[in-house]
DNA sequence: CGCCTCATTGACTAATCTCAAATGGAGTGG
DNA sequence: CCACTCCATTTGAGATTAGTCAATGAGGCG
């Protein structure tokens, strides 16, 4: 691909200059490959690296003392992995690849270089972290308030939306390396129940999850069923410099604000951290 | 109280100089009172303030289209409310007081002043945000993987631990304005079921939740039952300046690292963001 | 072929929810 | 002080959802 998923994603929100594109290219010189099942980040790594996925899928999860695991998030091409754990010693999550992965390893030093030299990318990083948080909250809401079938539908609609952003979702679905066991660990259900629920959704003519592929048979119906509101994936930008001094010295920002964002402004979605 | 809960909490992690204490005092000049049920942050507030609670409890929650709500977090004296929503336009959560509350309103301008003038406090803010994230992840894990009784026990143990940090938990329990409906909304259960579970826990001789008071009848037993590991509440500090240049120009940091933190280092808790 | 892992299904059990009603304290107006 | 209301709590009975245990099938791979 001539343009990386990362640049693709950032471009969708911000206007990139040659400076930024150059910085991105530099980063991509250090791209490496990881086999399926590799741990990008693991418990106890204190000075580990962060990663920007170029291709492939990964999961971020937490293991419980009793051996159960909760998948906190799925990571797709263009996503950051382990950034917050780089900035702080506090995170306590692992990241593991679900497919072969190409990723750019970002050392802590580099991250700070990017922060100081390319404020726009720093902003992109902050934006990504915040988006992560919004997804985790949405995940919590789903696990807490939605039925099993709605959770499954909601998760797959979210993944579709995110894949669409990096050009990896087709017109009616997407290729999906996630197993039913993964869905179970992400949604707090058993694999057996996931299987039954998937069948119900399929028989209802809404969606098919089979042979590593998700197909939306009735997209509108599924969105309605799952109560899916993509707003949380597509939130506003961090405060930009023309409004006030940005927290990370991110000056000279030129942020783009697509029209479709505005329809989520001032709507019925409360705010806080 | 001669020392504010906020200063108290920050002091437990960092050595404060006169400079920082002065800044804290300045902040507290703008302290205000809010009645029970006030909304500190509400949907659609785009340029709203943040708050530092001085006394009282609040909840941070998200409302679903169907009227259900998921309580994402409880806020106690010394906690920040709505900080991330100040920095970004992205958050979509409300915050409401559960008791009469005294809080310091922090305008966006002030926040940036603090960031540039008092790096140590900026670090404290970042630390608080990260701690929030860790709590939300833990919350997600709980709702996804724990039984109803374990969730209840875990939540109340967490609150006890956090209250202890600001000197508001007694030897065997704490005063708690949270209703069974709140527990239900936080834990993804029905109030009816919460009630039954509380009875079971009480009859098991572990804990009593009655008349606005939580009493631990068998603390060790409860910790064991809930699989409670306080580590996530007490994580490391953000990277400090003597190790590398801090992300928010937070130089000249003097961070304290209590011994009890170290026992959580390099242990079996995976890391990522 | 033999051995994986993942998907699928059935029969049964356990957890949680729904609906409904009773209790009890705190405040309010008479 | 009493009657009344409001709200949180408590309990019961039955329905629903999800989990457990167990077995089978299907595909990939050495």
XYZ file of C-alpha atoms (C1' of nucleotides) in Angstrom:
606
model
C 0.000 0.000 0.000
C 1.338 3.410 -0.898
C -0.126 5.155 2.124
C 0.092 3.516 5.526
C -3.030 2.816 7.553
C -1.668 5.145 10.193
C -1.251 8.069 7.806
C -4.600 7.185 6.313
C -6.299 7.372 9.652
C -4.613 10.540 10.779
C -5.338 12.177 7.455
C -9.007 11.546 7.906
C -8.936 13.956 10.821
C -6.105 16.346 10.096
C -4.390 17.966 7.231
C -0.859 16.619 7.081
C 2.041 18.634 5.759
C 5.301 17.355 4.302
C 6.841 17.689 7.736
C 4.428 15.253 9.301
C 4.454 12.835 6.406
C 8.226 12.840 6.646
C 8.084 11.982 10.311
C 5.695 9.175 9.573
C 8.022 7.813 6.915
C 10.895 7.880 9.359
C 8.871 5.889 11.794
C 8.066 3.301 9.205
C 11.696 2.580 8.583
C 11.664 0.650 11.787
C 8.793 -1.580 10.827
C 9.000 -5.194 11.947
C 6.976 -8.376 11.552
C 5.462 -10.415 14.348
C 4.004 -13.912 14.108
C 0.523 -14.802 15.255
C 0.445 -15.131 19.018
C 3.363 -12.783 19.662
C 3.200 -10.643 22.741
C 3.823 -7.018 21.833
C 3.464 -5.962 25.427
C 3.554 -8.268 28.390
C 3.253 -8.044 32.121
C 6.177 -6.595 33.919
C 7.710 -4.884 30.897
C 8.646 -1.601 32.388
C 10.564 0.090 29.658
C 8.916 -1.617 26.780
C 8.103 -0.076 23.430
C 4.863 1.095 21.960
C 3.652 0.039 18.543
C 1.730 1.376 15.614
C 0.117 -1.469 13.729
C 0.655 -1.423 9.979
C -1.167 -4.662 9.227
C -2.816 -7.415 11.196
C -4.924 -7.611 14.329
C -4.078 -7.686 18.023
C -5.912 -7.859 21.321
C -5.309 -5.968 24.529
C -6.323 -7.953 27.565
C -6.010 -8.403 31.272
C -5.490 -11.756 32.928
C -7.143 -12.525 36.233
C -5.557 -14.522 39.028
C -7.945 -17.400 38.320
C -6.760 -17.635 34.720
C -9.734 -15.958 33.097
C -8.987 -13.125 30.768
C -10.910 -10.036 29.809
C -10.200 -8.683 26.361
C -10.280 -4.938 26.782
C -9.892 -3.913 23.176
C -9.112 -5.084 19.672
C -6.324 -3.309 17.816
C -6.427 -2.810 14.064
C -4.016 -1.393 11.489
C -3.364 2.239 12.270
C -3.975 1.804 15.993
C -1.510 2.517 18.768
C -0.663 -0.254 21.179
C 0.903 0.298 24.542
C 1.346 4.038 24.334
C -0.076 4.836 27.696
C 1.945 2.083 29.275
C 4.997 3.838 27.843
C 4.157 7.141 29.443
C 3.239 5.654 32.771
C 4.261 2.671 34.738
C 0.704 2.108 35.661
C -1.005 0.089 32.978
C -1.384 -3.572 33.596
C -2.531 -5.019 30.316
C -0.980 -7.369 27.778
C -1.132 -7.096 24.010
C -0.949 -10.133 21.757
C -1.156 -10.503 18.007
C -4.136 -12.343 16.551
C -2.655 -12.625 13.064
C 0.766 -12.044 11.594
C 1.395 -8.377 12.254
C 3.572 -5.696 10.760
C 4.148 -2.990 13.288
C 6.336 0.002 13.825
C 8.058 -0.202 17.121
C 8.177 3.165 18.825
C 10.798 3.598 21.512
C 10.096 5.998 24.298
C 12.765 8.409 23.058
C 11.224 8.550 19.631
C 7.837 9.220 21.092
C 9.137 12.294 22.854
C 10.900 13.413 19.702
C 7.634 13.182 17.880
C 5.972 15.091 20.658
C 8.359 17.980 20.480
C 9.134 18.049 16.768
C 5.814 17.175 15.271
C 3.094 18.581 17.481
C 0.405 17.525 15.111
C 1.365 13.920 15.530
C 1.500 14.392 19.271
C -2.051 15.534 19.040
C -2.878 12.481 16.992
C -1.429 10.325 19.725
C -3.500 12.050 22.365
C -6.526 11.741 20.162
C -5.895 8.039 19.836
C -5.549 7.564 23.575
C -8.757 9.413 24.216
C -10.547 7.435 21.556
C -9.321 4.300 23.280
C -10.828 5.467 26.516
C -14.124 6.194 24.820
C -14.113 2.690 23.359
C -13.391 1.128 26.719
C -16.228 3.063 28.301
C -18.509 1.983 25.488
C -17.317 -1.555 26.028
C -18.165 -1.262 29.711
C -21.593 0.053 28.867
C -22.131 -2.835 26.504
C -21.093 -5.503 28.955
C -23.102 -3.860 31.699
C -26.312 -2.956 29.948
C -26.755 -4.877 26.733
C -28.038 -8.379 26.040
C -25.674 -11.007 24.730
C -26.889 -10.630 21.163
C -26.675 -6.869 21.305
C -23.151 -7.029 22.661
C -22.018 -9.274 19.843
C -23.702 -7.131 17.230
C -22.379 -3.939 18.737
C -18.809 -5.183 18.870
C -18.820 -6.355 15.273
C -20.393 -3.115 14.109
C -17.680 -1.210 15.920
C -14.963 -3.294 14.311
C -16.552 -2.750 10.911
C -16.604 0.971 11.471
C -12.985 1.056 12.534
C -11.877 -1.135 9.646
C -13.760 1.127 7.283
C -11.618 4.018 8.509
C -8.500 2.242 7.262
C -10.093 0.873 4.135
C -10.281 -2.709 5.325
C -14.017 -3.249 5.370
C -15.867 -4.157 2.228
C -19.293 -3.066 1.211
C -21.143 -5.734 3.131
C -18.693 -7.005 5.717
C -15.083 -7.723 6.536
C -12.536 -10.451 6.996
C -12.237 -11.252 10.684
C -9.605 -13.397 12.421
C -11.443 -13.248 15.728
C -12.668 -16.587 17.062
C -15.799 -17.164 19.064
C -13.562 -17.685 22.050
C -12.220 -14.185 21.619
C -15.707 -12.776 21.423
C -16.535 -14.643 24.613
C -13.526 -13.236 26.450
C -14.272 -9.744 25.242
C -17.960 -9.780 26.051
C -18.023 -11.697 29.304
C -19.906 -14.671 27.872
C -19.081 -18.320 27.241
C -18.026 -19.512 23.798
C -21.016 -21.847 23.756
C -23.403 -19.012 24.310
C -21.654 -16.844 21.741
C -22.199 -19.606 19.241
C -25.913 -19.810 19.916
C -26.292 -16.069 19.802
C -24.458 -15.882 16.488
C -26.840 -18.452 15.088
C -29.834 -16.474 16.256
C -28.491 -13.316 14.674
C -27.829 -15.241 11.468
C -31.301 -16.807 11.431
C -32.800 -13.382 12.065
C -31.197 -12.379 8.788
C -29.075 -9.649 10.356
C -25.484 -10.806 10.136
C -23.328 -13.842 9.382
C -20.155 -14.641 11.301
C -18.572 -17.618 9.599
C -15.320 -18.868 8.115
C -13.374 -15.880 9.346
C -15.703 -13.441 7.703
C -18.397 -11.115 8.952
C -21.197 -10.357 6.524
C -23.902 -7.840 7.229
C -27.132 -9.177 5.776
C -29.241 -6.312 7.067
C -26.970 -3.508 8.148
C -29.654 -1.015 9.090
C -31.553 -3.657 10.988
C -28.436 -4.662 12.873
C -27.556 -1.091 13.798
C -31.055 -0.655 15.104
C -30.976 -3.941 16.983
C -27.641 -3.223 18.645
C -28.454 0.401 19.321
C -25.196 1.264 17.656
C -24.256 4.930 17.638
C -20.927 5.434 15.987
C -20.506 8.830 17.588
C -18.066 7.654 20.218
C -15.622 6.527 17.546
C -15.601 9.824 15.806
C -15.348 12.418 18.492
C -13.980 15.915 18.377
C -10.329 16.768 18.163
C -8.229 17.717 21.124
C -8.310 21.419 21.769
C -6.327 23.049 19.049
C -3.828 25.849 19.371
C -5.927 28.530 17.782
C -8.360 28.130 20.646
C -5.900 28.066 23.522
C -2.428 26.837 24.234
C -2.460 23.135 23.758
C -1.293 20.877 26.586
C 1.546 19.304 24.674
C 2.897 22.409 23.014
C 0.999 21.229 19.971
C 1.053 24.524 18.156
C 0.276 25.381 14.563
C -2.454 22.787 14.349
C -4.669 22.657 11.342
C -7.445 20.379 12.338
C -10.084 19.269 9.943
C -13.585 18.849 11.182
C -15.725 16.804 8.813
C -19.384 17.765 8.604
C -20.581 14.457 9.879
C -18.960 15.157 13.203
C -21.195 18.101 13.842
C -24.302 16.084 14.038
C -22.958 14.572 17.232
C -22.313 17.910 18.837
C -24.666 19.130 21.512
C -26.676 15.992 21.246
C -27.867 13.693 23.977
C -24.483 12.460 24.984
C -23.353 13.687 28.396
C -19.771 14.653 29.018
C -17.108 14.165 31.626
C -14.038 12.078 32.018
C -10.015 20.287 57.710
C -6.693 22.021 57.665
C -5.363 20.104 54.684
C -7.612 19.477 51.714
C -8.335 15.937 50.524
C -6.693 16.867 47.256
C -3.455 17.991 48.859
C -3.665 14.992 51.120
C -3.922 12.634 48.196
C -1.222 14.267 46.131
C 1.083 14.369 49.131
C 0.767 10.650 49.524
C 2.594 10.272 46.220
C 4.753 13.350 45.885
C 6.708 15.748 47.971
C 5.019 19.101 47.715
C 6.936 22.354 47.984
C 5.622 25.735 49.027
C 5.132 26.531 45.376
C 2.707 23.703 44.849
C 0.897 24.174 48.127
C 0.437 27.804 47.171
C -1.049 26.833 43.845
C -3.409 24.462 45.590
C -4.495 27.191 47.964
C -5.188 29.504 45.052
C -7.375 26.867 43.514
C -9.316 26.449 46.673
C -10.282 30.071 46.757
C -12.787 29.241 44.090
C -14.486 26.514 46.015
C -18.265 26.234 45.658
C -21.074 24.140 47.084
C -23.430 21.948 45.088
C -26.647 20.350 46.307
C -27.354 16.637 46.055
C -28.351 15.760 42.530
C -26.504 18.637 40.873
C -24.957 17.979 37.515
C -21.329 19.023 37.532
C -20.911 18.006 33.934
C -23.713 17.331 31.519
C -24.120 16.261 27.949
C -23.397 18.883 25.378
C -21.329 21.109 27.663
C -18.502 21.876 25.368
C -16.554 24.470 27.259
C -17.489 23.342 30.708
C -15.281 23.330 33.762
C -13.548 20.544 35.550
C -13.803 20.001 39.280
C -11.755 18.822 42.193
C -14.009 17.446 44.885
C -13.326 18.748 48.375
C -16.149 16.917 50.107
C -19.029 14.704 49.076
C -19.584 11.980 46.515
C -20.438 12.053 42.825
C -21.026 9.559 40.046
C -19.833 9.626 36.465
C -22.224 7.867 34.149
C -23.389 7.385 30.619
C -27.014 7.318 29.611
C -28.200 4.989 26.878
C -30.854 5.846 24.313
C -33.265 3.449 26.030
C -32.961 5.319 29.311
C -30.680 2.850 31.060
C -27.573 4.256 32.606
C -24.180 2.794 33.271
C -22.309 4.291 36.185
C -18.711 4.373 35.033
C -17.092 5.569 38.217
C -17.671 6.975 41.671
C -15.891 10.191 42.577
C -14.696 10.903 46.098
C -13.073 13.870 47.821
C -9.740 14.602 46.194
C -10.795 13.201 42.832
C -10.888 15.088 39.542
C -14.121 15.232 37.630
C -14.367 16.091 33.980
C -10.718 16.835 33.358
C -10.389 14.804 30.234
C -13.593 16.254 28.899
C -11.944 19.664 29.316
C -8.923 18.749 27.256
C -10.883 17.054 24.540
C -14.284 17.439 23.062
C -14.635 13.737 22.990
C -15.941 12.506 26.304
C -19.591 11.740 26.522
C -20.273 11.207 30.174
C -22.270 13.075 32.798
C -21.283 13.726 36.396
C -23.847 14.153 39.143
C -23.497 14.697 42.877
C -24.707 11.985 45.205
C -24.489 14.128 48.335
C -24.022 17.822 48.970
C -20.628 18.539 47.471
C -17.960 21.146 47.936
C -15.836 21.371 44.853
C -13.246 23.595 43.315
C -14.236 24.580 39.836
C -11.278 24.578 37.502
C -11.639 26.611 34.337
C -9.757 25.492 31.303
C -7.455 28.522 31.474
C -6.490 27.713 35.025
C -5.753 24.153 34.120
C -3.232 25.249 31.553
C -1.730 27.708 33.997
C -1.253 24.880 36.415
C 0.260 22.810 33.676
C 2.867 25.374 32.774
C 3.534 26.911 36.174
C 3.333 23.914 38.435
C 4.591 20.886 36.584
C 4.281 18.717 39.621
C 0.583 19.345 39.750
C 0.327 18.696 36.031
C 1.866 15.365 36.735
C -0.652 14.805 39.484
C -3.433 15.488 37.005
C -2.011 13.025 34.536
C -1.582 10.522 37.290
C -5.206 10.954 38.243
C -6.396 10.470 34.673
C -4.363 7.325 34.308
C -5.625 6.011 37.605
C -9.133 6.647 36.334
C -8.423 4.567 33.278
C -7.070 1.757 35.390
C -10.205 1.837 37.490
C -12.439 1.738 34.436
C -10.543 -1.233 33.064
C -10.837 -2.953 36.418
C -14.517 -2.144 36.393
C -14.834 -3.695 32.946
C -13.032 -6.787 34.133
C -15.370 -7.017 37.082
C -18.538 -6.682 35.076
C -17.223 -9.096 32.479
C -15.695 -11.817 34.599
C -16.917 -11.707 38.169
C -20.068 -13.039 39.788
C -22.662 -10.647 41.147
C -21.500 -11.077 44.716
C -17.864 -10.649 43.776
C -18.640 -7.485 41.853
C -20.427 -5.958 44.803
C -17.679 -6.922 47.199
C -14.973 -5.715 44.861
C -16.584 -2.351 44.310
C -17.067 -1.695 47.996
C -13.522 -2.762 48.757
C -12.276 -0.370 46.121
C -14.303 2.480 47.589
C -12.970 1.661 51.036
C -9.436 1.729 49.751
C -9.943 5.051 48.030
C -11.664 6.583 51.044
C -8.830 5.394 53.203
C -6.441 7.408 51.042
C -8.269 10.598 51.998
C -8.873 9.600 55.581
C -12.568 8.942 55.215
C -12.728 5.253 55.965
C -12.861 4.048 59.540
C -11.233 0.988 60.956
C -13.993 -1.403 59.979
C -15.974 0.348 57.291
C -17.204 3.664 55.970
C -20.216 5.881 55.597
C -21.700 5.340 52.138
C -24.400 7.410 50.418
C -24.677 4.952 47.557
C -28.068 3.245 47.181
C -28.673 -0.264 45.960
C -29.950 1.272 42.733
C -26.591 2.918 42.229
C -24.799 -0.357 42.791
C -27.115 -1.944 40.251
C -26.406 0.712 37.636
C -22.697 0.461 38.242
C -22.478 -3.311 38.166
C -24.943 -4.162 35.424
C -27.376 -5.914 37.747
C -30.913 -5.237 38.928
C -31.559 -3.575 42.275
C -33.524 -6.635 43.338
C -30.602 -8.891 42.718
C -28.207 -6.510 44.427
C -30.388 -6.720 47.475
C -30.328 -10.505 47.555
C -26.594 -10.590 47.025
C -26.011 -8.102 49.813
C -28.017 -10.321 52.111
C -25.965 -13.352 51.166
C -22.750 -11.491 51.812
C -24.108 -10.322 55.149
C -25.254 -13.799 56.146
C -21.869 -15.153 55.149
C -20.463 -12.844 57.805
C -18.319 -10.912 55.334
C -19.785 -7.422 55.097
C -22.842 -5.393 56.035
C -24.304 -2.748 53.738
C -27.075 -1.043 55.671
C -28.350 2.356 56.717
C -25.877 4.209 54.576
C -22.941 2.439 56.107
C -20.614 -0.304 54.953
C -19.129 -2.476 57.661
C -16.507 -5.107 56.996
C -17.207 -8.029 59.260
C -14.421 -10.166 57.854
C -12.112 -7.991 55.814
C -9.573 -10.633 54.899
C -12.305 -13.069 53.975
C -13.952 -10.471 51.771
C -10.726 -9.573 49.992
C -10.186 -13.219 49.308
C -13.746 -13.769 48.147
C -13.712 -10.783 45.787
C -10.208 -11.488 44.546
C -9.402 -7.912 45.362
C -5.906 -6.729 44.462
C -5.457 -3.100 45.306
C -2.499 -2.784 42.990
C -4.394 -1.036 40.235
C -5.266 1.838 42.574
C -1.714 2.458 43.541
C 0.306 2.346 40.394
C 3.577 4.007 39.547
C 4.070 7.661 38.865
C 4.255 9.114 35.412
C 7.755 9.099 34.039
C 9.682 11.657 35.969
C 12.158 14.164 34.663
C 15.249 12.587 36.069
C 14.588 9.558 33.914
C 13.735 11.303 30.659
C 12.087 14.457 29.518
C 8.538 14.344 30.758
C 5.706 14.600 28.253
C 4.129 17.714 29.667
C 7.245 19.749 30.282
C 6.886 18.552 33.837
C 10.452 19.171 34.842
C 12.063 19.315 38.220
C 9.844 16.598 39.562
C 10.533 15.134 42.943
C 8.443 12.075 43.084
C 8.169 9.925 46.123
C 7.937 6.232 45.728
C 6.628 4.549 48.851
C 7.935 1.075 49.545
C 4.575 -0.520 49.236
C 4.466 0.435 45.580
C 7.471 -1.625 44.764
C 5.858 -4.853 45.646
C 3.583 -4.338 42.679
C 6.452 -3.799 40.290
C 7.446 -6.539 37.925
C 4.735 -8.749 39.226
C 2.178 -10.785 37.352
C 0.276 -7.859 35.974
C 0.643 -7.441 32.206
C 1.085 -4.010 30.715
C -0.217 -2.023 27.789
C -2.640 0.828 27.309
C -3.755 -40.776 9.190
C -3.687 -38.533 13.722
C -3.879 -34.534 16.258
C -4.848 -30.125 16.848
C -8.192 -26.025 17.348
C -12.507 -24.054 16.493
C -17.430 -24.567 15.719
C -21.738 -26.683 16.735
C -25.448 -28.974 19.200
C -28.213 -31.180 23.095
C -29.685 -31.747 27.791
C -29.504 -30.001 32.092
C -28.229 -26.536 35.840
C -27.456 -22.147 37.793
C -27.678 -17.224 37.795
C -30.201 -13.363 37.077
C -34.345 -10.865 35.747
C -39.299 -9.609 35.885
C -43.349 -8.728 38.103
C -45.589 -7.909 42.196
C -46.203 -6.745 46.778
C -45.014 -5.616 51.503
C -42.112 -3.073 54.731
C -40.102 0.875 56.858
C -37.974 5.310 57.581
C -37.908 10.329 56.559
C -40.135 14.260 55.505
C -44.581 17.126 54.944
C -48.961 19.133 55.696
C -52.852 19.238 58.583
C -49.026 14.120 66.841
C -51.150 11.874 62.949
C -52.002 10.800 58.130
C -49.781 10.681 53.971
C -46.358 10.319 50.493
C -41.955 9.237 48.701
C -38.190 6.511 48.286
C -35.201 2.742 49.377
C -35.274 -1.800 50.875
C -36.867 -6.440 51.238
C -39.135 -10.747 49.927
C -41.600 -14.268 46.964
C -42.746 -16.853 42.689
C -41.993 -17.778 38.159
C -39.749 -16.693 33.605
C -35.647 -15.965 31.038
C -30.873 -15.875 30.134
C -26.575 -17.733 30.301
C -23.484 -21.395 32.020
C -21.924 -26.351 32.436
C -20.944 -30.706 30.844
C -20.502 -33.616 27.164
C -20.227 -35.073 22.598
C -19.746 -34.541 17.639
C -18.204 -32.369 13.347
C -15.130 -29.815 10.273
C -10.815 -28.056 8.692
C -5.744 -27.458 8.846
C -1.334 -29.452 9.205
C 2.715 -32.526 10.149
